[in-house]
CSV table of C-alpha atoms in Angstrom, one decimal:
chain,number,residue,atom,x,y,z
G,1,UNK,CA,85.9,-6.1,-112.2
G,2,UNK,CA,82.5,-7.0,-110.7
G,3,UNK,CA,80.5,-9.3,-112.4
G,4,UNK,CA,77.3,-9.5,-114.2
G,5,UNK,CA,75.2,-12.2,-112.7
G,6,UNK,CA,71.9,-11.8,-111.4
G,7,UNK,CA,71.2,-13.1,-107.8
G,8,UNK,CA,69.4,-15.8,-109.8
G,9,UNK,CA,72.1,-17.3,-111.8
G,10,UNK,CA,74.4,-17.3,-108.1
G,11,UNK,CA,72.0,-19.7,-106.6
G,12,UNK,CA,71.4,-21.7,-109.5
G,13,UNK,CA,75.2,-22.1,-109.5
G,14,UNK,CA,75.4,-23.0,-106.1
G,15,UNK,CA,72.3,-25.4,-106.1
G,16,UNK,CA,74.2,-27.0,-109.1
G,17,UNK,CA,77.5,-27.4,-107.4
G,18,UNK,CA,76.1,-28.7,-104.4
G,19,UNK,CA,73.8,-31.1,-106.4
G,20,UNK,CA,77.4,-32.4,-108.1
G,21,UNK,CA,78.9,-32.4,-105.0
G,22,UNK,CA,76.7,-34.5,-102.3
G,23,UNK,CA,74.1,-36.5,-104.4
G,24,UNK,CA,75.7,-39.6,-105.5
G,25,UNK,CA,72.3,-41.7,-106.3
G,26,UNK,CA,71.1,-38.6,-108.6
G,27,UNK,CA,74.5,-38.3,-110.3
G,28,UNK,CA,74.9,-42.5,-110.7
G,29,UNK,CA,71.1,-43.1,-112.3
G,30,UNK,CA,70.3,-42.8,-115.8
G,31,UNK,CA,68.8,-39.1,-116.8
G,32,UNK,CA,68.5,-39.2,-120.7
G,33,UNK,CA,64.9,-39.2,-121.2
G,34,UNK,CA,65.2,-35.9,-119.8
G,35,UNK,CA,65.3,-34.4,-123.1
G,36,UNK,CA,61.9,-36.1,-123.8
G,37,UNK,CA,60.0,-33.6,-121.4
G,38,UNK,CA,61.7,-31.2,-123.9
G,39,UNK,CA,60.2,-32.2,-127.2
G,40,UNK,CA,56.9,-30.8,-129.2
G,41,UNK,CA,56.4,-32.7,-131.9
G,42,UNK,CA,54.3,-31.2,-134.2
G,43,UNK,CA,54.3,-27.5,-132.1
G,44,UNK,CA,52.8,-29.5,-128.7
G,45,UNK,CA,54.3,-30.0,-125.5
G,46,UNK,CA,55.2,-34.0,-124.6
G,47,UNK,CA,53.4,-33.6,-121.2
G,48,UNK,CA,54.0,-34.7,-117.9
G,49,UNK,CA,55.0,-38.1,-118.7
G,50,UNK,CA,57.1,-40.7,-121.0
G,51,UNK,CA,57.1,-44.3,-121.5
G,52,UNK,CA,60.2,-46.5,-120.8
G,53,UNK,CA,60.4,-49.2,-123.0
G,54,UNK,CA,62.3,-52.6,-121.9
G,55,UNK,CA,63.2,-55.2,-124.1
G,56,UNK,CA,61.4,-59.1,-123.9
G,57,UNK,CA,63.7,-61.9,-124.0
G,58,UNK,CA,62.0,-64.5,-125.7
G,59,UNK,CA,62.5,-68.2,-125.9
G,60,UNK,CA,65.3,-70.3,-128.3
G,61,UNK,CA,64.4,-73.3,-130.1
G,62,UNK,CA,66.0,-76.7,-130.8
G,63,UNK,CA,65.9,-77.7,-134.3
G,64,UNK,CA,65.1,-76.6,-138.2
G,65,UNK,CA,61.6,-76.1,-137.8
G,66,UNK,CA,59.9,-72.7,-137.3
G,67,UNK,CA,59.3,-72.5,-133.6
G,68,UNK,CA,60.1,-76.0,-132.6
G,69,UNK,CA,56.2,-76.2,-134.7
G,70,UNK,CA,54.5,-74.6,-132.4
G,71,UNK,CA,53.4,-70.9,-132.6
G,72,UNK,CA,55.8,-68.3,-132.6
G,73,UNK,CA,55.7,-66.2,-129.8
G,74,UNK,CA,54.3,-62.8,-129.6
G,75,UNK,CA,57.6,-60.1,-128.6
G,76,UNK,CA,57.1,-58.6,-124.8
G,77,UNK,CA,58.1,-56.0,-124.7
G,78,UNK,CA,57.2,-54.0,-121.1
G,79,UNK,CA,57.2,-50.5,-120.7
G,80,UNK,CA,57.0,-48.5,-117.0
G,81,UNK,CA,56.0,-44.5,-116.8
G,82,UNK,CA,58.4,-41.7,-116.4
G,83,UNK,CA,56.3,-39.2,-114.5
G,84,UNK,CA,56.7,-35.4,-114.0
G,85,UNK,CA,55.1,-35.9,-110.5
G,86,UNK,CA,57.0,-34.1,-107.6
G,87,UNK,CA,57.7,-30.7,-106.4
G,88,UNK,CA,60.2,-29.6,-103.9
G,89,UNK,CA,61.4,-26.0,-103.2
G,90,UNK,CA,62.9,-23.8,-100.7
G,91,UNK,CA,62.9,-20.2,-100.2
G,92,UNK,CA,65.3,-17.3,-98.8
G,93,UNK,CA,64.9,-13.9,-98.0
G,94,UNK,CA,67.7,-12.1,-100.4
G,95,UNK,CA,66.4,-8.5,-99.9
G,96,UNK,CA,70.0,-7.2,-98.5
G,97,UNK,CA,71.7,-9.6,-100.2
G,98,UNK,CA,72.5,-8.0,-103.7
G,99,UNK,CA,75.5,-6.4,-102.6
G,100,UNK,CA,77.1,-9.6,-101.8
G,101,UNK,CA,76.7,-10.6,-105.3
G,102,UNK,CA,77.9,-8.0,-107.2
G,103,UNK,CA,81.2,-8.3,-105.3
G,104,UNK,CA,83.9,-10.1,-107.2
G,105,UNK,CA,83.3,-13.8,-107.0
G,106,UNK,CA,86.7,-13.6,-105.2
G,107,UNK,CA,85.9,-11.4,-102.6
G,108,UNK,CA,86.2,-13.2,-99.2
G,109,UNK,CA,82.4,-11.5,-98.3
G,110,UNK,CA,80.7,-13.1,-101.2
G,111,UNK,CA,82.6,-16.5,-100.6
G,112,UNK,CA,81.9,-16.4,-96.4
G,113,UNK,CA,77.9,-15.3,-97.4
G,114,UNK,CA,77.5,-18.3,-100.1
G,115,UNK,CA,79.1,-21.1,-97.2
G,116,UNK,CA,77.5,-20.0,-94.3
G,117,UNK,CA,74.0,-18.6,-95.5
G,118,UNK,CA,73.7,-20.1,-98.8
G,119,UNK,CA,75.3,-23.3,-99.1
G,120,UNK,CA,73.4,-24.5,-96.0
G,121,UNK,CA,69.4,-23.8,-97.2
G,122,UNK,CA,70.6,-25.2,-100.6
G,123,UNK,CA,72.0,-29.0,-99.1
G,124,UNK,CA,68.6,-29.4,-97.2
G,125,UNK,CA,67.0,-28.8,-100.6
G,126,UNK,CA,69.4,-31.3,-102.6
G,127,UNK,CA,69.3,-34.2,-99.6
G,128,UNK,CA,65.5,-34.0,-99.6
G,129,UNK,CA,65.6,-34.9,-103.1
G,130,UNK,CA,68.1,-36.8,-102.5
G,131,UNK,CA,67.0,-38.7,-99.8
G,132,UNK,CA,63.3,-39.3,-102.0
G,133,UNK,CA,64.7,-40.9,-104.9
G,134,UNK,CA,66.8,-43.7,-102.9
G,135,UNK,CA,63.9,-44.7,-100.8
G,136,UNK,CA,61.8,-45.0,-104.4
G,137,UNK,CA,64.7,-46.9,-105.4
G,138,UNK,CA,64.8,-48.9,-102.6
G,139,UNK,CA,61.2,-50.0,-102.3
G,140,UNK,CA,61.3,-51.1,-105.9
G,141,UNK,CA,64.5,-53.5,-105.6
G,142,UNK,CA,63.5,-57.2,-104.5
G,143,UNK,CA,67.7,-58.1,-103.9
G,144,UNK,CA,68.1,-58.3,-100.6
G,145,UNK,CA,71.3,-59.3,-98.7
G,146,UNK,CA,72.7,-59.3,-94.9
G,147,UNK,CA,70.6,-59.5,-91.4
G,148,UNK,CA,68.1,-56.8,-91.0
G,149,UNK,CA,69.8,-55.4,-87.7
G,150,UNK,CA,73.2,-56.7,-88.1
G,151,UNK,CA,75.7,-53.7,-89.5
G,152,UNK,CA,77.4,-55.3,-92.3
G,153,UNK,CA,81.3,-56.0,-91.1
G,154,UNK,CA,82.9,-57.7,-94.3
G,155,UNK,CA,83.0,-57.5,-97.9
G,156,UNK,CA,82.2,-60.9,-98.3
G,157,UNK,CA,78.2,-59.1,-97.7
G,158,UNK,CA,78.8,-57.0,-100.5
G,159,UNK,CA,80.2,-59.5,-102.9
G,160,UNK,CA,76.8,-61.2,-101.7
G,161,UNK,CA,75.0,-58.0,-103.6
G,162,UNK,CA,77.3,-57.9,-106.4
G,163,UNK,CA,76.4,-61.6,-107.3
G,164,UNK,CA,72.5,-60.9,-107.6
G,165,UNK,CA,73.3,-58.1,-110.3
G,166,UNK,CA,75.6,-60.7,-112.2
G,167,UNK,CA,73.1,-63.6,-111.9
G,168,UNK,CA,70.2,-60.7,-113.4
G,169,UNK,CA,72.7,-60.1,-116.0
G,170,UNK,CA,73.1,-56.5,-115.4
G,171,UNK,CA,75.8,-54.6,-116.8
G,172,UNK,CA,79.0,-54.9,-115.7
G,173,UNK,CA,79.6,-50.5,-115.7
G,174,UNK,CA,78.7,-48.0,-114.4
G,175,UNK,CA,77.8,-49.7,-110.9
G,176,UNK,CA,77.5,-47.5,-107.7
G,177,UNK,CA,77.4,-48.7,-104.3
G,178,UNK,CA,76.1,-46.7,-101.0
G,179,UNK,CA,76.7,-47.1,-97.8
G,180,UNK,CA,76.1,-45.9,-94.2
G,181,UNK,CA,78.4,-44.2,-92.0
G,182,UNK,CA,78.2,-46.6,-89.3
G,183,UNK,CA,79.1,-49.2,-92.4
G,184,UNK,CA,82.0,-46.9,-93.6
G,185,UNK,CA,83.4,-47.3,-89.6
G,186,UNK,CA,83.1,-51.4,-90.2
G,187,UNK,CA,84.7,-51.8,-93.3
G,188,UNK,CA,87.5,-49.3,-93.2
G,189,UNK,CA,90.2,-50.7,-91.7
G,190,UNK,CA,89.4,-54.5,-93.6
G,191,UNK,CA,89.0,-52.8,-96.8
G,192,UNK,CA,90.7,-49.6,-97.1
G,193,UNK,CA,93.4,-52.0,-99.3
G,194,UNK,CA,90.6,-53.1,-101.4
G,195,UNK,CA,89.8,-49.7,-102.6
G,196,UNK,CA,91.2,-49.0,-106.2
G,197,UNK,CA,92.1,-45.6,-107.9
G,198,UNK,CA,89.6,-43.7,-109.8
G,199,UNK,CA,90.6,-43.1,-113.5
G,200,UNK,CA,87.5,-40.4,-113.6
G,201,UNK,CA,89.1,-37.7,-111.4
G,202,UNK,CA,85.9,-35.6,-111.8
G,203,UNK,CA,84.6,-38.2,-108.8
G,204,UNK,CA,86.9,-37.4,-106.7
G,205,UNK,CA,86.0,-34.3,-105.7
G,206,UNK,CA,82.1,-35.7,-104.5
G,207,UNK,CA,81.9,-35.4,-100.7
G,208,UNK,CA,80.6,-38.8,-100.6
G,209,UNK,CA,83.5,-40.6,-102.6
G,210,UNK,CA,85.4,-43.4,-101.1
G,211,UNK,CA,86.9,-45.3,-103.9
G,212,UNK,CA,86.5,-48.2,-106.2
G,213,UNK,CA,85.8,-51.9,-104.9
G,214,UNK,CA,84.1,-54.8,-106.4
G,215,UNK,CA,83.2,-53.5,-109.8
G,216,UNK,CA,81.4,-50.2,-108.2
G,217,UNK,CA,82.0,-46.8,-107.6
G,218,UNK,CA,81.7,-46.5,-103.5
G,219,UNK,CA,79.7,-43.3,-101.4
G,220,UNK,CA,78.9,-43.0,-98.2
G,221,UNK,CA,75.4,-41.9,-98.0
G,222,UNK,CA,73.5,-40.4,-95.2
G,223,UNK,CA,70.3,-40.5,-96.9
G,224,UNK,CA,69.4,-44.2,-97.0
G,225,UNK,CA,66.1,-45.4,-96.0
G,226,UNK,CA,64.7,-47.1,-93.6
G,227,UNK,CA,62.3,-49.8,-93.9
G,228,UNK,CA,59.9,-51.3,-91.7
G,229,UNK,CA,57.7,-54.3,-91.6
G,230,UNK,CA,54.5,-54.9,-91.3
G,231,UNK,CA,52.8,-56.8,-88.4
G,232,UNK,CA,52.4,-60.6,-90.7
G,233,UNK,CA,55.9,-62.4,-91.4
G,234,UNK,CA,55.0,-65.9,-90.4
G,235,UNK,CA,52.3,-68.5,-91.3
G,236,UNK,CA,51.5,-66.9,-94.5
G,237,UNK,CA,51.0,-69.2,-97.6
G,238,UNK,CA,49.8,-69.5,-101.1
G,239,UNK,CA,46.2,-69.4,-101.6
G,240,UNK,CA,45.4,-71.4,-104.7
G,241,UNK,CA,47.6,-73.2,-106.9
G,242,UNK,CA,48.9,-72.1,-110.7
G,243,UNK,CA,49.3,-68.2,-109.5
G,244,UNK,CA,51.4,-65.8,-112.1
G,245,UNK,CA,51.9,-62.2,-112.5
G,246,UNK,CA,52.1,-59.0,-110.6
G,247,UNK,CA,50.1,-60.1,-107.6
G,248,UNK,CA,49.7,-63.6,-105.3
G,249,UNK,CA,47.1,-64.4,-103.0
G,250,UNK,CA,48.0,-65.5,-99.6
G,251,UNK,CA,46.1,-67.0,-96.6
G,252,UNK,CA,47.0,-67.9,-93.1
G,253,UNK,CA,45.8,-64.0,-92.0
G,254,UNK,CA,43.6,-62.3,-89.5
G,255,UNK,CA,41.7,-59.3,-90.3
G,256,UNK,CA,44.1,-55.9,-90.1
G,257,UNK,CA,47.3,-58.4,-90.6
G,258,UNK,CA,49.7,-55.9,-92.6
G,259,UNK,CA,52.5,-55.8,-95.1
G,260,UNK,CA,54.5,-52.8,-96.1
G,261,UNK,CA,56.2,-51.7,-99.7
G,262,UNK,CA,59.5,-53.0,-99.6
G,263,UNK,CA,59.3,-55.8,-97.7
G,264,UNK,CA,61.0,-59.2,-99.1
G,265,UNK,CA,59.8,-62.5,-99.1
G,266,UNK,CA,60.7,-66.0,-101.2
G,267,UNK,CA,58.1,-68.9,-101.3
G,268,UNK,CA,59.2,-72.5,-101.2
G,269,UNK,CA,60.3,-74.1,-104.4
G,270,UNK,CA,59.9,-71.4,-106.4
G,271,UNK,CA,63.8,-70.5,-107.8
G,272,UNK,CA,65.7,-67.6,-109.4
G,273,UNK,CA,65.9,-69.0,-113.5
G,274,UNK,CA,68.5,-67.2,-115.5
G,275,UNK,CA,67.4,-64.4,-117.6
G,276,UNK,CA,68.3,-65.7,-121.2
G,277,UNK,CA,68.3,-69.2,-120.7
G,278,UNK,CA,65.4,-70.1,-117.8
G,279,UNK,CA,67.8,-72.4,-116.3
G,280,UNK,CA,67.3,-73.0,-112.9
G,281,UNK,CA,69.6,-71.2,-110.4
G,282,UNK,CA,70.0,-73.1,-106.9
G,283,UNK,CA,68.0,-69.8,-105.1
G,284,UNK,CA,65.4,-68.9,-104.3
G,285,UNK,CA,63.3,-66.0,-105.9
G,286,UNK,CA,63.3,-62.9,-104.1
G,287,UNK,CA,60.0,-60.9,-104.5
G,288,UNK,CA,59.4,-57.1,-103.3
G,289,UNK,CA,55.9,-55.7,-102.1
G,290,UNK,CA,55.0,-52.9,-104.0
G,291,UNK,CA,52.7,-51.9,-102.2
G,292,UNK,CA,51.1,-51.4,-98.7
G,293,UNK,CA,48.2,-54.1,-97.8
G,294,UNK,CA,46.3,-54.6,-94.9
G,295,UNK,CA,44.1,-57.7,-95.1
G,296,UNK,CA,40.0,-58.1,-94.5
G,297,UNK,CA,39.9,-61.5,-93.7
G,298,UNK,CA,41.8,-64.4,-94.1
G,299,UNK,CA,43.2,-63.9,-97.3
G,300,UNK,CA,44.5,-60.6,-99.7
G,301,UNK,CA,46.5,-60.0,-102.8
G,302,UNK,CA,49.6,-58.8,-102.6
G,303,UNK,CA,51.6,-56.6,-105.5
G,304,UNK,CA,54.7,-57.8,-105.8
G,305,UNK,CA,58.0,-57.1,-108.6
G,306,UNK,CA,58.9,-59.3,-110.0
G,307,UNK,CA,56.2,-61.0,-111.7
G,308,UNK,CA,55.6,-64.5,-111.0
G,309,UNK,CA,56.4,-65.6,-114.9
G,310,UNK,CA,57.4,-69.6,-115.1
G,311,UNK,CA,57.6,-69.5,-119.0
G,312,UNK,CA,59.5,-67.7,-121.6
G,313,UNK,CA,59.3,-64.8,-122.7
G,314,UNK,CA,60.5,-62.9,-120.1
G,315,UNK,CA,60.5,-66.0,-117.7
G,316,UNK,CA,61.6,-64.8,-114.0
G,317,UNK,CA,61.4,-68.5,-111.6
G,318,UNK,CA,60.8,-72.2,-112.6
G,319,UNK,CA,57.4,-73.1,-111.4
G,320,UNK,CA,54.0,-71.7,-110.6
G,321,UNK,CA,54.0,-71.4,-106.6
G,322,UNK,CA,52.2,-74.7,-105.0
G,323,UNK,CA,49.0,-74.4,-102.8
G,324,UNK,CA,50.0,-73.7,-99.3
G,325,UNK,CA,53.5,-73.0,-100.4
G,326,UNK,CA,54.9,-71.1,-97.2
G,327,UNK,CA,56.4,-67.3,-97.6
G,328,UNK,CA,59.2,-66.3,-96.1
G,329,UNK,CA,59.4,-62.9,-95.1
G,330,UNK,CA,63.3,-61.0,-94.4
G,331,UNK,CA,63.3,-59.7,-90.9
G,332,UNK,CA,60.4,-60.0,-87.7
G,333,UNK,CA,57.2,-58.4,-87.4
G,334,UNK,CA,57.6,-54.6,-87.3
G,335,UNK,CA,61.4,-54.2,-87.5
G,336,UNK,CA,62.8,-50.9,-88.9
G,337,UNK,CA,66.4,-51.3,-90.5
G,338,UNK,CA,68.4,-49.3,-92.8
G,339,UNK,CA,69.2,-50.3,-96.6
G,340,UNK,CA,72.6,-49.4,-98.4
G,341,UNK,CA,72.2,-49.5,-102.2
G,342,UNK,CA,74.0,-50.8,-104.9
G,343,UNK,CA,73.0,-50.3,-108.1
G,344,UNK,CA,73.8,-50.4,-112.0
G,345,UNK,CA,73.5,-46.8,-113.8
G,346,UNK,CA,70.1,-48.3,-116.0
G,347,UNK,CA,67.9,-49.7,-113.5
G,348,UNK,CA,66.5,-46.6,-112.4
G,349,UNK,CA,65.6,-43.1,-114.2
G,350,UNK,CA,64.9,-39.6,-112.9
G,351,UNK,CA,63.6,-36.3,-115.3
G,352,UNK,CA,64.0,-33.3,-113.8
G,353,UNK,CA,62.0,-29.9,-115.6
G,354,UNK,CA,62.4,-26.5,-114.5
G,355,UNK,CA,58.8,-24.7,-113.6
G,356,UNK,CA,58.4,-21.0,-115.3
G,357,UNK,CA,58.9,-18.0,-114.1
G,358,UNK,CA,55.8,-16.4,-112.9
G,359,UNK,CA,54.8,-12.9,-114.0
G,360,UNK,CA,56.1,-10.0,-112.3
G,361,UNK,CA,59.5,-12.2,-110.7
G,362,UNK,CA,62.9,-12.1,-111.7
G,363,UNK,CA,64.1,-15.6,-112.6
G,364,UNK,CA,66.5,-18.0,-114.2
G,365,UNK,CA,66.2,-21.4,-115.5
G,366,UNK,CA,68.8,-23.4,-114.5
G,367,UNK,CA,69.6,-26.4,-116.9
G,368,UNK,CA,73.2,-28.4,-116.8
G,369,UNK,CA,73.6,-32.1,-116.9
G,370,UNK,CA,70.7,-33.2,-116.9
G,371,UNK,CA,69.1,-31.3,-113.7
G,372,UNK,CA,66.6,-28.2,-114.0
G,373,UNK,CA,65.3,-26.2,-111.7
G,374,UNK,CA,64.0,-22.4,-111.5
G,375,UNK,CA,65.1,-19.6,-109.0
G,376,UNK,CA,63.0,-16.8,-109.4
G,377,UNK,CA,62.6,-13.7,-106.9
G,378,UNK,CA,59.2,-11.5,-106.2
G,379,UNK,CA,58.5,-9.0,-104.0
G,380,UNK,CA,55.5,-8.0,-101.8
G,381,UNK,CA,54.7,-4.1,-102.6
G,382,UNK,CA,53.0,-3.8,-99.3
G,383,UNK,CA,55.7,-4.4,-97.3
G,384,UNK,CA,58.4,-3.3,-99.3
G,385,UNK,CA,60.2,-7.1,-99.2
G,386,UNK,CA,61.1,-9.9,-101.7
G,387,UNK,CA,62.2,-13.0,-101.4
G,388,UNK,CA,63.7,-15.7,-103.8
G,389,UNK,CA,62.8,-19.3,-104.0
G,390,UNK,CA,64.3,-22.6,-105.7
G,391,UNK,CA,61.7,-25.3,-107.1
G,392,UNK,CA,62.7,-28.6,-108.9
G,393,UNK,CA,60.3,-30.7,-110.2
G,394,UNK,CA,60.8,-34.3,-111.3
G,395,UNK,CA,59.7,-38.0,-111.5
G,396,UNK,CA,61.4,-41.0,-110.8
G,397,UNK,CA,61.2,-44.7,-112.1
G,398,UNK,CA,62.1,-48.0,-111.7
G,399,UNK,CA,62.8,-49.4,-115.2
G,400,UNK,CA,65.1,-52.7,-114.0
G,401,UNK,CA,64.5,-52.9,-110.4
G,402,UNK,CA,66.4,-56.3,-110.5
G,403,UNK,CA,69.6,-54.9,-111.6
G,404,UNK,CA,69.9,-53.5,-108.1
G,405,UNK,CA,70.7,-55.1,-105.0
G,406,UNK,CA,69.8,-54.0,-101.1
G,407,UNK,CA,72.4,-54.7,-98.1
G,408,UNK,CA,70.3,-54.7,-95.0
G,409,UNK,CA,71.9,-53.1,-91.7
């Protein structure tokens, strides 16, 4: 018996599937304020945008007394936005195509039309999604490990990565780790034993599944980014003593020196502290540019994550950086390498929400799993042709950008 579906519902199905199948970093982050874009409290939408709360960590005291007798501290607690702020879509021409889909879904026909017409326009939808959210991900995560240039060859690099989540204190599950291809061809005949079995069979069947190694779930990923620095790397310093928060000054610059989002620097003696206890770990703090900066003179402000905090609550290093303290920058002047990714499930977010269906179109709202989207199909009277297009929409977030780490190749 031929089935019922609409043309719509097919290429949701297929969308879905393929999202399932070849998207590793969609399916690994956290999703569940998703259902916050679908709340209306009191009869009125939640809009375009939520707020991500994050819990302080404040200080411990020694003693009986009531904050060692000083005053108690006020509870920071940080929040970062969830925005609804990106479309993507795509678009095919169906009008011959019913007949395909009223075929049994076992027909040969239908199954040769959805691999070689379908599935096709549908992955360059999915890895351009794909392929946005890592990059976000990446230019928010200030763990850095390996030689920009150098193709990681041993595990002993990734066990690098994995100790800069344990030192942040992020969760030990779920974890997911991506890598290149040309790091798959490295590592695969030194750690093809290292590789454990899945209990979650459902993972197997990803296209990007390799197996389970050092606490993560491992892909291989053809969508990492790559990064490239700016023109400035050396001779930059601290301009001005006592600096905290979200941006440092820096000197030693020319007019038109550059630095670009992502890039990692350190500056001398300022260290890693642990998260719950502000002791002092023997590294240095890594910081990420958060965005790009080209210089006007001799000196600018740089964003950077995280923030410069030497104090509890929240404390992130053990000093204030000194005047003139020197930055160290990962990687030369101008050079473009590739990041693989691994990353605990909570330190980043996505939402998706499916646009309407405009008047006049046939269309389907597609909602499973935490991914939405809309395939709707309207015709052009005039020329007696229709066509059917997919659009997602969807905002991304960096809620613990420390609880992921980058392995430079």
């Amino acid at each position: 018996m031929a089935n019922t579906f609409s043309t719509q519902q097919i290429f949701a199905a297929e969308v879905a599937a393929i999202i399932e199948e070849s998207c590793p970093f969609l399916m690994g982050i956290n999703r569940a304020r998703e259902k916050e874009f679908a709340k209306a409290p009191n009869g009125f939408k939640i809009g375009n945008s939520v707020k991500v709360m994050i819990p302080g960590i404040g200080p411990v005291y020694d003693g009986v007394v009531l904050a060692g007798g000083g005053a108690v501290a006020d509870w920071q607690e940080k929040q970062v936005d969830l925005s609804i702020d990106t479309q993507k879509h795509t678009a095919v021409n169906v009008t011959a195509d019913e007949a395909v889909f009223k075929l049994d879904a076992t027909d040969p026909r239908r199954k040769d039309y959805r691999e070689r017409v379908m599935k096709p326009q549908m992955s360059s939808l999915c890895a351009t999604i794909e392929a946005d959210l890592i990059r976000r991900a990446v230019l928010a995560t200030p763990n850095l490990v390996g030689t920009p240039g150098t193709v990681p060859s041993t595990m002993k690099i990734f066990t690098q990565a994995r100790g800069k989540l344990q030192k942040a204190l992020a969760p030990a599950s779920p974890r997911d780790q991506l890598i290149s291809t040309d790091v798959n061809a490295e590592l695969i005949d030194s750690s093809k034993q290292l590789f454990n079995p899945q209990a979650d069979i459902s993972k197997m069947y990803r296209e990007s599944y390799i197996g389970r190694a050092n606490q993560a779930d491992w892909h291989e990923c053809v969508n990492l980014p790559t990064l490239t620095n700016g023109n400035k790397v050396t001779g930059v310093t601290v301009s001005g003593a006592s600096q905290t928060g979200t941006s440092l000054l820096v000197g030693g610059l020319a007019a038109a020196d550059t630095f670009k989002k992502g890039q990692i620097f350190t500056i001398a003696g300022v260290y890693q502290t642990h998260p719950l206890t502000g002791d002092i770990y023997p590294d240095l703090q890594q910081f990420v540019v958060t965005a790009d900066v080209t210089s006007a003179g001799t000196t600018v402000s740089i964003p950077i994550y995280p923030a410069i905090t030497p104090a509890m609550p929240n404390k992130t290093v053990n000093a204030s950086p000194a005047n003139s303290a020197a930055l160290t920058f990962v990687g030369a002047a101008g050079l473009s390498y590739i990041n693989n990714l691994l990353f605990q499930r909570d330190a980043f977010t996505a939402a998706f929400t499916a646009p309407p269906v405009v008047a006049g179109s046939e269309g389907y709202q597609f909602d499973d799993n935490g991914i939405r989207f809309t395939v709707q199909t309207g015709g052009d009277f005039s020329n007696l042709s229709s066509a059917t297009r997919i659009d997602a929409w969807y905002g991304f977030a960096a809620v613990r950008g420390i609880h992921a780490a980058r392995i430079a190749q």
